[in-house]
Short mmCIF file of C-alpha atoms and ligand atoms in Angstrom, two decimals:
data_model
loop_
_atom_site.label_atom_id
_atom_site.label_comp_id
_atom_site.label_asym_id
_atom_site.label_seq_id
_atom_site.Cartn_x
_atom_site.Cartn_y
_atom_site.Cartn_z
CA MET H 1 -27.96 241.67 -167.40
CA PRO H 2 -24.25 241.34 -166.45
CA ALA H 3 -23.49 240.20 -162.87
CA PRO H 4 -22.68 243.15 -160.56
CA VAL H 5 -18.96 243.70 -160.02
CA PRO H 6 -18.13 243.39 -156.28
CA PRO H 7 -16.23 246.31 -154.71
CA PRO H 8 -12.45 245.79 -154.43
CA VAL H 9 -11.34 244.15 -151.18
CA PRO H 10 -8.38 245.91 -149.52
CA PRO H 11 -5.32 243.66 -149.20
CA GLY H 12 -5.10 241.87 -145.88
CA VAL H 13 -8.83 241.97 -145.12
CA ILE H 14 -9.50 238.34 -146.04
CA GLY H 15 -7.54 235.53 -144.42
CA HIS H 16 -5.57 237.75 -142.04
CA ASN H 17 -7.76 237.94 -138.96
CA ARG H 18 -5.97 238.84 -135.71
CA SER H 19 -9.17 239.00 -133.60
CA LEU H 20 -9.43 236.18 -131.09
CA VAL H 21 -11.85 235.52 -128.23
CA THR H 22 -11.33 232.57 -125.90
CA ARG H 23 -12.81 231.60 -122.54
CA ASN H 24 -10.33 233.67 -120.56
CA TYR H 25 -8.50 236.00 -122.94
CA ALA H 26 -9.15 238.03 -126.08
CA VAL H 27 -7.17 240.03 -128.65
CA LEU H 28 -9.17 242.71 -130.44
CA PRO H 29 -7.63 245.01 -133.07
CA PRO H 30 -9.52 248.33 -133.37
CA GLU H 31 -10.70 247.91 -136.97
CA GLY H 32 -13.10 245.08 -136.04
CA MET H 33 -14.92 246.95 -133.29
CA PHE H 34 -18.50 248.24 -133.66
CA PRO H 35 -20.09 251.21 -131.85
CA SER H 36 -22.78 250.89 -129.18
CA VAL H 37 -25.06 253.93 -129.14
CA LEU H 38 -26.46 254.45 -125.65
CA PRO H 39 -29.65 256.35 -124.74
CA TRP H 40 -27.86 258.63 -122.28
CA LEU H 41 -25.11 259.66 -124.69
CA THR H 42 -25.48 262.15 -127.51
CA LYS H 43 -23.12 262.43 -130.51
CA ALA H 44 -20.99 259.77 -128.83
CA ALA H 45 -20.64 255.98 -128.87
CA VAL H 46 -18.75 253.24 -127.02
CA PHE H 47 -16.81 250.53 -128.87
CA TYR H 48 -17.02 247.83 -126.15
CA GLN H 49 -13.97 245.59 -125.98
CA THR H 50 -14.82 243.48 -122.95
CA SER H 51 -17.59 243.16 -120.38
CA PRO H 52 -19.12 240.47 -118.12
CA VAL H 53 -20.73 238.89 -121.21
CA MET H 54 -17.20 237.95 -122.32
CA GLY H 55 -16.31 236.66 -118.84
CA ALA H 56 -14.61 239.79 -117.48
CA ARG H 57 -15.50 241.30 -114.10
CA PHE H 58 -15.38 244.84 -115.56
CA ALA H 59 -16.37 246.61 -118.76
CA GLN H 60 -13.91 248.39 -121.04
CA GLY H 61 -14.41 250.21 -124.30
CA ARG H 62 -13.26 253.09 -126.44
CA LEU H 63 -15.44 256.19 -126.13
CA GLU H 64 -15.70 258.33 -129.24
CA ALA H 65 -17.37 261.73 -128.82
CA GLU H 66 -17.91 264.27 -131.57
CA PRO H 67 -17.60 267.98 -130.75
CA GLY H 68 -20.52 268.80 -128.43
CA GLY H 69 -21.05 265.09 -127.69
CA GLY H 70 -21.20 263.43 -124.27
CA THR H 71 -23.74 262.59 -121.59
CA THR H 72 -27.24 264.00 -122.13
CA ALA H 73 -27.60 264.85 -118.39
CA PRO H 74 -25.58 264.34 -115.18
CA ARG H 75 -25.62 260.65 -114.22
CA GLN H 76 -25.53 258.73 -110.97
CA ASP H 77 -25.20 255.04 -111.84
CA GLY H 78 -23.51 253.72 -108.68
CA LEU H 79 -20.51 252.48 -110.72
CA GLU H 80 -16.89 253.61 -110.67
CA HIS H 81 -15.35 254.86 -113.91
CA PHE H 82 -11.89 255.51 -115.30
CA LEU H 83 -11.24 257.57 -118.43
CA TYR H 84 -7.92 258.05 -120.27
CA ILE H 85 -7.81 260.44 -123.20
CA LEU H 86 -6.19 259.09 -126.38
CA ALA H 87 -6.99 262.06 -128.65
CA GLY H 88 -8.95 265.30 -128.41
CA THR H 89 -10.23 266.78 -125.17
CA LEU H 90 -12.96 265.86 -122.69
CA ASP H 91 -14.67 267.94 -120.01
CA VAL H 92 -15.30 265.66 -117.04
CA ALA H 93 -17.31 266.58 -113.93
CA ALA H 94 -17.69 264.41 -110.82
CA ASP H 95 -19.63 265.87 -107.88
CA SER H 96 -18.12 269.32 -107.23
CA SER H 97 -14.86 268.74 -109.18
CA SER H 98 -14.43 269.23 -112.89
CA THR H 99 -11.64 269.60 -115.44
CA THR H 100 -10.82 269.51 -119.13
CA LEU H 101 -8.61 266.54 -119.99
CA GLU H 102 -6.22 266.49 -122.93
CA ALA H 103 -4.44 263.50 -124.50
CA GLY H 104 -2.70 261.59 -121.72
CA GLY H 105 -5.09 263.04 -119.11
CA PHE H 106 -7.21 260.75 -116.97
CA ALA H 107 -10.13 260.82 -114.52
CA TYR H 108 -11.31 258.47 -111.79
CA ILE H 109 -15.01 258.82 -110.94
CA PRO H 110 -16.00 257.03 -107.70
CA ALA H 111 -19.17 254.95 -107.37
CA GLY H 112 -22.05 257.11 -106.19
CA ALA H 113 -20.72 260.35 -107.73
CA THR H 114 -22.88 262.47 -109.98
CA TRP H 115 -20.87 262.79 -113.18
CA SER H 116 -20.96 264.02 -116.74
CA LEU H 117 -18.76 264.09 -119.86
CA ARG H 118 -18.62 266.48 -122.81
CA ASN H 119 -16.35 267.04 -125.76
CA GLY H 120 -16.04 270.82 -125.65
CA GLY H 121 -13.38 270.84 -128.37
CA THR H 122 -13.53 270.97 -132.15
CA GLU H 123 -12.15 267.50 -132.94
CA LEU H 124 -13.25 263.91 -132.32
CA THR H 125 -12.31 262.72 -128.82
CA ARG H 126 -11.19 259.14 -128.26
CA ALA H 127 -10.84 257.79 -124.72
CA VAL H 128 -10.33 254.51 -122.90
CA TRP H 129 -13.37 253.95 -120.66
CA ILE H 130 -13.48 251.42 -117.82
CA THR H 131 -16.57 250.82 -115.68
CA ARG H 132 -17.12 248.42 -112.79
CA PRO H 133 -18.95 248.03 -109.48
CA TYR H 134 -16.90 249.26 -106.52
CA VAL H 135 -15.91 246.74 -103.83
CA PRO H 136 -15.60 248.64 -100.51
CA ALA H 137 -12.80 247.83 -98.06
CA GLU H 138 -13.55 247.39 -94.38
CA GLY H 139 -12.44 250.40 -92.34
CA VAL H 140 -11.17 252.33 -95.38
CA ALA H 141 -12.98 255.39 -96.74
CA PRO H 142 -13.88 255.13 -100.44
CA PRO H 143 -11.85 257.25 -102.88
CA GLU H 144 -12.72 260.78 -104.01
CA PRO H 145 -12.74 261.87 -107.68
CA ARG H 146 -9.21 262.13 -109.12
CA PHE H 147 -7.82 263.83 -112.20
CA GLY H 148 -4.28 263.64 -113.52
CA SER H 149 -2.10 263.21 -116.55
CA ARG H 150 0.51 260.83 -117.82
CA ASP H 151 2.94 263.77 -118.19
CA THR H 152 2.92 264.56 -114.47
CA THR H 153 2.92 260.95 -113.17
CA PRO H 154 6.37 259.77 -111.99
CA VAL H 155 8.12 257.11 -114.07
CA THR H 156 9.41 254.20 -111.98
CA ARG H 157 12.22 252.00 -113.27
CA VAL H 158 11.97 248.52 -111.74
CA ASP H 159 15.65 247.67 -112.30
CA ASP H 160 18.13 248.16 -115.14
CA SER H 161 16.26 245.78 -117.47
CA GLY H 162 14.75 248.61 -119.54
CA ARG H 163 11.26 248.29 -118.11
CA TRP H 164 9.40 251.21 -116.54
CA ARG H 165 5.92 251.95 -115.22
CA GLN H 166 3.63 254.79 -114.20
CA TYR H 167 1.02 254.21 -111.48
CA LEU H 168 -1.71 256.60 -112.65
CA LEU H 169 -3.95 255.96 -109.62
CA GLY H 170 -1.16 255.08 -107.21
CA THR H 171 -0.31 251.62 -105.92
CA LEU H 172 -1.09 249.77 -102.67
CA ASP H 173 -3.88 252.29 -102.00
CA MET H 174 -6.42 250.17 -100.13
CA SER H 175 -9.27 252.57 -100.91
CA MET H 176 -8.91 251.53 -104.57
CA ASP H 177 -10.03 248.16 -105.93
CA PHE H 178 -8.10 248.52 -109.18
CA GLU H 179 -4.92 250.11 -110.53
CA MET H 180 -4.32 251.77 -113.89
CA ASN H 181 -0.68 251.51 -114.85
CA ILE H 182 1.32 252.41 -117.93
CA MET H 183 3.84 249.63 -118.53
CA GLY H 184 6.81 250.74 -120.61
CA PHE H 185 9.51 248.75 -122.40
CA ASP H 186 12.71 249.94 -123.98
CA ARG H 187 13.58 248.28 -127.27
CA GLY H 188 14.12 244.52 -126.90
CA THR H 189 12.91 244.31 -123.29
CA HIS H 190 10.63 241.69 -121.74
CA PHE H 191 9.39 240.63 -118.31
CA HIS H 192 11.69 238.50 -116.18
CA CYS H 193 9.15 235.65 -116.06
CA VAL H 194 5.85 234.38 -117.42
CA GLU H 195 3.32 235.83 -114.97
CA THR H 196 0.32 233.82 -113.78
CA HIS H 197 -1.82 235.66 -111.25
CA ILE H 198 -5.36 236.13 -110.02
CA PHE H 199 -5.54 239.74 -111.26
CA GLU H 200 -7.45 240.49 -114.42
CA HIS H 201 -6.14 242.85 -117.10
CA GLY H 202 -7.53 245.10 -119.80
CA LEU H 203 -4.62 246.23 -121.98
CA VAL H 204 -4.58 249.01 -124.57
CA MET H 205 -1.43 249.36 -126.67
CA LEU H 206 -0.44 253.03 -126.58
CA GLU H 207 2.84 252.94 -128.50
CA GLY H 208 5.10 250.55 -130.34
CA GLN H 209 4.64 246.86 -130.89
CA GLY H 210 5.41 243.58 -129.24
CA LEU H 211 4.72 239.89 -128.82
CA GLN H 212 2.15 239.09 -126.15
CA LEU H 213 2.06 235.59 -124.68
CA LEU H 214 -1.45 234.45 -123.74
CA ASP H 215 -1.62 230.95 -122.33
CA ARG H 216 0.52 228.90 -124.80
CA ASP H 217 0.37 231.25 -127.82
CA TRP H 218 2.20 234.37 -128.93
CA HIS H 219 0.27 237.24 -130.53
CA GLU H 220 1.75 240.24 -132.30
CA ILE H 221 0.11 243.41 -130.99
CA TRP H 222 0.60 247.05 -131.85
CA GLU H 223 -0.80 250.53 -131.24
CA GLY H 224 -4.59 250.60 -130.78
CA ASP H 225 -4.97 246.87 -130.03
CA PHE H 226 -6.92 245.69 -126.99
CA VAL H 227 -6.19 242.54 -124.95
CA TRP H 228 -8.32 241.07 -122.17
CA MET H 229 -6.52 238.69 -119.79
CA GLY H 230 -8.72 236.83 -117.31
CA SER H 231 -7.46 235.54 -113.96
CA PHE H 232 -4.51 233.14 -114.14
CA VAL H 233 -3.80 233.52 -117.86
CA PRO H 234 -0.05 232.93 -118.34
CA GLN H 235 1.30 236.21 -119.78
CA GLN H 236 4.59 237.70 -120.99
CA PHE H 237 5.46 240.64 -123.28
CA TYR H 238 8.46 241.11 -125.54
CA CYS H 239 9.02 244.55 -127.06
CA THR H 240 9.78 244.10 -130.76
CA GLY H 241 10.40 246.62 -133.55
CA TRP H 242 13.02 249.38 -133.57
CA GLY H 243 11.66 251.53 -130.74
CA GLY H 244 10.12 251.14 -127.29
CA ALA H 245 6.55 250.16 -126.45
CA ALA H 246 4.00 251.12 -123.82
CA TYR H 247 0.53 249.96 -122.84
CA LEU H 248 -2.18 251.11 -120.46
CA LEU H 249 -3.11 248.29 -118.09
CA TYR H 250 -6.17 247.77 -115.89
CA LYS H 251 -5.47 245.48 -112.93
CA ASP H 252 -7.94 244.55 -110.17
CA VAL H 253 -6.10 244.56 -106.87
CA ASN H 254 -6.36 244.95 -103.07
CA ARG H 255 -9.43 242.77 -102.54
CA GLU H 256 -10.07 239.16 -101.53
CA VAL H 257 -11.52 237.01 -104.31
CA VAL H 258 -13.32 234.17 -102.55
O1 LIG F 1 1.55 244.14 -113.07
C1 LIG F 1 1.26 243.26 -113.87
O2 LIG F 1 0.49 242.34 -113.57
C2 LIG F 1 1.87 243.34 -115.26
N1 LIG F 1 3.28 243.13 -115.17
N2 LIG F 1 1.25 242.41 -116.18
C3 LIG F 1 1.35 242.58 -117.53
O3 LIG F 1 1.94 243.57 -117.99
N3 LIG F 1 0.75 241.66 -118.31
MN1 LIG F 2 0.04 240.85 -115.15
#
């Protein structure tokens, strides 16, 4: 009997791996991610990109929900959650507030809230999903549920360097223990320095492409890629290509780390 003919391998699949996981940073292109099916989700899955098993102090993944998919019942897990819609729509309820989010829409669900998610649309929904334990601040009331959208969040220009940012959950708000910011770069722009700080990052490339410095090495990243940066990882970003670039950035802030 003749040997079976193997299926054709698409160009670039072998010998061109961009995925990288180190002790304190990781680069994960979307095509290598696998879905986790969870007992309390129906017609939905999470493609986890980082979690405490990698060394992070938070969990981040991409939620994919088919039409009609979402949580099987309202949940109360004691964790805080952030969702940012990449495509499709998502109905989100947290305690007595609820809304339907479209692409660019986001939700913050505080720890202790009773919450649920559902794709009430007709297309696949894709969303960034961040989960972590809340660290309370002395003398400061914990945050309430928040909904918003990228379109209605002010754009702040730092200087005339071509960099801009949007603080989706505000900044210097001591009730919050993390920020979610969109960092934007006009063509050819970069940060003024190599940053090294205690804050951790989960980065999702929303648009464009660039070169990301992680420790001593440069990595080309583009739309859909995920990067985890642990505390004190030297980091810098250069916007490459012919247009601008933007990424969504998790940053743990406003708390002592001792
Ligand atoms: O705010 C920040 O820490 C941000 N500039 N870091 C980054 O984009 N890697
Ligand atoms: Mn940073």
